[in-house]
JSON list of C-alpha atoms in Angstrom, two decimals:
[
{"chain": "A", "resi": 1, "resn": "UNK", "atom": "CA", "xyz": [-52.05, 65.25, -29.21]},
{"chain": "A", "resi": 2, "resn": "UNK", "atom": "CA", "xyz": [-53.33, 63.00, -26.38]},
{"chain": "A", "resi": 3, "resn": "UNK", "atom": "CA", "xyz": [-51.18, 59.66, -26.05]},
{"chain": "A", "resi": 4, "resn": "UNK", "atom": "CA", "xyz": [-53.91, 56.63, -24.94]},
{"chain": "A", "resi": 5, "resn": "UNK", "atom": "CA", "xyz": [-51.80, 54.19, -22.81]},
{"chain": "A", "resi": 6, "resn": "UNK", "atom": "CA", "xyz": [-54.02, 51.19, -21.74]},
{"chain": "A", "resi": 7, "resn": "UNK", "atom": "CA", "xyz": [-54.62, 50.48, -18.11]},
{"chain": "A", "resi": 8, "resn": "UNK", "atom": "CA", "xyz": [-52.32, 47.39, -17.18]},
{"chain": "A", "resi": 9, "resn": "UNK", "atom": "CA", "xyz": [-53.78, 45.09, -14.95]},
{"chain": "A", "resi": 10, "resn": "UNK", "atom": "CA", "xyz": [-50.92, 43.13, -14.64]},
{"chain": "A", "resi": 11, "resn": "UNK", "atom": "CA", "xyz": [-51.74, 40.29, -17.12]},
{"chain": "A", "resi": 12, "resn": "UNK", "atom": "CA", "xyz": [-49.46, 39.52, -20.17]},
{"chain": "A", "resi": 13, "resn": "UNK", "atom": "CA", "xyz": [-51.27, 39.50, -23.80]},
{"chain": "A", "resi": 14, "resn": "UNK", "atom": "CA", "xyz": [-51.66, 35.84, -23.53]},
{"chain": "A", "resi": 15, "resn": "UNK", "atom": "CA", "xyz": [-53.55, 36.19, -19.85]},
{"chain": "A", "resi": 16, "resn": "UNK", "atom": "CA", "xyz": [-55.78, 38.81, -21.82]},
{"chain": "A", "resi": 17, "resn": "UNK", "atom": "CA", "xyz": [-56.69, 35.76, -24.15]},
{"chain": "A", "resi": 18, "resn": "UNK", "atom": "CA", "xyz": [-57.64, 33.63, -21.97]},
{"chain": "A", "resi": 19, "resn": "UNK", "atom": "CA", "xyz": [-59.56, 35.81, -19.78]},
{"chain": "A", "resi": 20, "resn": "UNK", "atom": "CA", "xyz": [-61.81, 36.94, -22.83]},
{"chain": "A", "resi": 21, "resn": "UNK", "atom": "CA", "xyz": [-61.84, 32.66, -23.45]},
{"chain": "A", "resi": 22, "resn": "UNK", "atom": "CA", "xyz": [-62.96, 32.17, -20.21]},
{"chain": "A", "resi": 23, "resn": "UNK", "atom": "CA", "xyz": [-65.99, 35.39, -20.18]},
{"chain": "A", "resi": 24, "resn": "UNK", "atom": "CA", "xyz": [-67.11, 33.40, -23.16]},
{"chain": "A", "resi": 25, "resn": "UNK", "atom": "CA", "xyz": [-68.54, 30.49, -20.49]},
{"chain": "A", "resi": 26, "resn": "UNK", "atom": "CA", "xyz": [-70.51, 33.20, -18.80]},
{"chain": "A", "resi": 27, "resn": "UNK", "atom": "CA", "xyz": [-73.85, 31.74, -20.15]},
{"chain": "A", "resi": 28, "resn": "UNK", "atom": "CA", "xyz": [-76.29, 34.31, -18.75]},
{"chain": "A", "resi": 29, "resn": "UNK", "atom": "CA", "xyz": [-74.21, 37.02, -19.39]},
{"chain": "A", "resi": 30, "resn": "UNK", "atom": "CA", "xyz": [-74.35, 38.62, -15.65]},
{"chain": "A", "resi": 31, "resn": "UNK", "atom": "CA", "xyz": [-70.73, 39.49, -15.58]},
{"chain": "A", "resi": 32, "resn": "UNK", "atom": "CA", "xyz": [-70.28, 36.02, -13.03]},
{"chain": "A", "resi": 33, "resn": "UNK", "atom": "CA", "xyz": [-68.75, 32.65, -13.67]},
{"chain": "A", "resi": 34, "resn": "UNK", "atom": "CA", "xyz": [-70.71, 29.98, -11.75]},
{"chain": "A", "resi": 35, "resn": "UNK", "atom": "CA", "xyz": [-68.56, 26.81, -10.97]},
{"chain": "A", "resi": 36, "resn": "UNK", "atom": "CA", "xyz": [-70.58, 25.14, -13.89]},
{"chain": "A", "resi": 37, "resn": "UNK", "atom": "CA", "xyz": [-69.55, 27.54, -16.15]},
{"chain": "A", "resi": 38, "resn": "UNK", "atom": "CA", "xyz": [-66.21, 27.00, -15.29]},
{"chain": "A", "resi": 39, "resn": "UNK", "atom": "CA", "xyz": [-65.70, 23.50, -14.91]},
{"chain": "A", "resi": 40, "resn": "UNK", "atom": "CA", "xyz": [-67.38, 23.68, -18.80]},
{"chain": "A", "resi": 41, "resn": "UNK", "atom": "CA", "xyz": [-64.29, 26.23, -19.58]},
{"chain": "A", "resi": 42, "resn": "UNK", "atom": "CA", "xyz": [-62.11, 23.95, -17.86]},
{"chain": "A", "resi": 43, "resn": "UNK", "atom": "CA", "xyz": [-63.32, 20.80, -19.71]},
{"chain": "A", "resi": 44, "resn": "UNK", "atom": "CA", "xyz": [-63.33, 22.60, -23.24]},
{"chain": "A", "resi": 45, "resn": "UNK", "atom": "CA", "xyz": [-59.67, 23.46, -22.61]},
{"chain": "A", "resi": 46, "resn": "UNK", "atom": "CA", "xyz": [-58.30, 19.66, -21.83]},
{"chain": "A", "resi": 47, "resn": "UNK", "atom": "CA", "xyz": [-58.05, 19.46, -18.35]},
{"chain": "A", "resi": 48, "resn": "UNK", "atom": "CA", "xyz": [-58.77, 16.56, -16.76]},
{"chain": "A", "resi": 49, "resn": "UNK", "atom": "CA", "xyz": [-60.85, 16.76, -12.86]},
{"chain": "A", "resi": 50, "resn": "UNK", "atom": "CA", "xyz": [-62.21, 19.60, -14.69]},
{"chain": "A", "resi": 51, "resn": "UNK", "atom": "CA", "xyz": [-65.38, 19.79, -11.75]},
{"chain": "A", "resi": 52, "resn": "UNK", "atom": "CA", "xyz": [-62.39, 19.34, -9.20]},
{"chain": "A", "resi": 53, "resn": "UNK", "atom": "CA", "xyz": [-60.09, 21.81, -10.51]},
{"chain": "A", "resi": 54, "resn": "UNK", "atom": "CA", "xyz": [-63.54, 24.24, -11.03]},
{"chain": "A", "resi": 55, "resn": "UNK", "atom": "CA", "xyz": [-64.26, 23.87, -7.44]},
{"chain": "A", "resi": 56, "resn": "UNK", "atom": "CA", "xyz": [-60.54, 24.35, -6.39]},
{"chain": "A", "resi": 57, "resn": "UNK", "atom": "CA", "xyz": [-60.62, 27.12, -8.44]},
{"chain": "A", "resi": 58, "resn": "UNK", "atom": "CA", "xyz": [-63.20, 29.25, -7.47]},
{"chain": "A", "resi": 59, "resn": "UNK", "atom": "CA", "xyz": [-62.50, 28.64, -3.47]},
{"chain": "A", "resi": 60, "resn": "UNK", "atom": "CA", "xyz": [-58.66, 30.46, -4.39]},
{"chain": "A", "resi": 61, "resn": "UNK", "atom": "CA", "xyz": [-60.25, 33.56, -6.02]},
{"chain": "A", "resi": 62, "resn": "UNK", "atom": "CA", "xyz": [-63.51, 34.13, -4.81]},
{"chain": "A", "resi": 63, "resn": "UNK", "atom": "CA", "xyz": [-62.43, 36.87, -2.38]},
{"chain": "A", "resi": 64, "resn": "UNK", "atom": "CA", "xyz": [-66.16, 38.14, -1.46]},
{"chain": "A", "resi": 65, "resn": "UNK", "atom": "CA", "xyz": [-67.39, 34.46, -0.80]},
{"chain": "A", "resi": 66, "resn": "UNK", "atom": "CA", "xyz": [-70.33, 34.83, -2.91]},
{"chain": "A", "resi": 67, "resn": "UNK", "atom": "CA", "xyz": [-69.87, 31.89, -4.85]},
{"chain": "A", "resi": 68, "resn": "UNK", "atom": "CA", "xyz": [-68.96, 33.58, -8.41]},
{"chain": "A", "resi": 69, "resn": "UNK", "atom": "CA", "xyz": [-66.04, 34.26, -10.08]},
{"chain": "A", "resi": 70, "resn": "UNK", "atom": "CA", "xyz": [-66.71, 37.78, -10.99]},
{"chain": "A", "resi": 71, "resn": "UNK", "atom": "CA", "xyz": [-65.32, 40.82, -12.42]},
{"chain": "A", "resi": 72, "resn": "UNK", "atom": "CA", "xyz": [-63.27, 41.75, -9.92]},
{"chain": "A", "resi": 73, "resn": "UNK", "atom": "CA", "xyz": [-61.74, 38.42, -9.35]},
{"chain": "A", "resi": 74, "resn": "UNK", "atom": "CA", "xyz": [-61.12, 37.96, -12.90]},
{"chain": "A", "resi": 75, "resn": "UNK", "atom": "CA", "xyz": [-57.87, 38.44, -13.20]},
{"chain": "A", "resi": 76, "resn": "UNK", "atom": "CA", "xyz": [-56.89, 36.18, -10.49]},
{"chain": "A", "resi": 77, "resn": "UNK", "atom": "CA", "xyz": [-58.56, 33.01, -11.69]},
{"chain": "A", "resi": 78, "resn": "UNK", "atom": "CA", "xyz": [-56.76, 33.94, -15.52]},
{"chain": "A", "resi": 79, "resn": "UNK", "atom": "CA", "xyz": [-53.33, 34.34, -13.07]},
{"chain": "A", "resi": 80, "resn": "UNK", "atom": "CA", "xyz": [-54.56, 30.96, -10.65]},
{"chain": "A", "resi": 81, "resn": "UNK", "atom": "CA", "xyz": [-54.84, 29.04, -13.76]},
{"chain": "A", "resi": 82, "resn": "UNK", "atom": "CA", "xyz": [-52.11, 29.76, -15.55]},
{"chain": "A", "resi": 83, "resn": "UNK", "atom": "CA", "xyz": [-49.75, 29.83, -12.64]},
{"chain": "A", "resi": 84, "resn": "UNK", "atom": "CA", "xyz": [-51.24, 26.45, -10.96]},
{"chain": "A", "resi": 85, "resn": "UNK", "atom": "CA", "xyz": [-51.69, 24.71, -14.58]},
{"chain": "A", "resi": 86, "resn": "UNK", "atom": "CA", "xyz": [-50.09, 26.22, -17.28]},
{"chain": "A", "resi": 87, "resn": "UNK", "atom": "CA", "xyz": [-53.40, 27.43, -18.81]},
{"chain": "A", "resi": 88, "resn": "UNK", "atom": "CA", "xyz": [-52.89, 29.61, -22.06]},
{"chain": "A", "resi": 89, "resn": "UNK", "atom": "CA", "xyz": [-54.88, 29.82, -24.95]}
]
């Protein structure tokens, strides 16, 4: 019998959540989150500056410089936020 242990990517359940919450803003579904899309996920979770915070953001975790939160960087914008703000869902 084959045991199927999940990959950990280092994020507790409640990371997990809000990292599916936050793919949810990804309005043309390319995999990215464009600063609009964020500051939208920001705003519909209560946080005030939300275009500020967006910005701030998205200059922490996007590592290639392309301008998008994307897969890859995932996990550190669910770990940014809920480090930095006490995000959780």
């Amino acid at each position: 019998m084959t045991l199927w242990i999940p990959r950990s990517n280092g994020l507790t359940p409640a990371e997990e959540q809000l990292k599916c919450y936050l793919k949810r803003y990804d309005a043309d579904r390319d995999g990215k989150l464009r600063w609009r899309e964020l500051k939208t996920a920001f705003h519909s979770l209560g946080l005030h500056l939300s275009c500020v915070r967006a910005a701030r953001a998205l200059r922490h975790v996007d590592v290639d410089g392309d301008g998008y939160v994307g897969q890859e960087e995932m996990d550190e914008l669910v770990k940014y936020a809920t480090t930095k703000w006490g995000l959780s869902t």
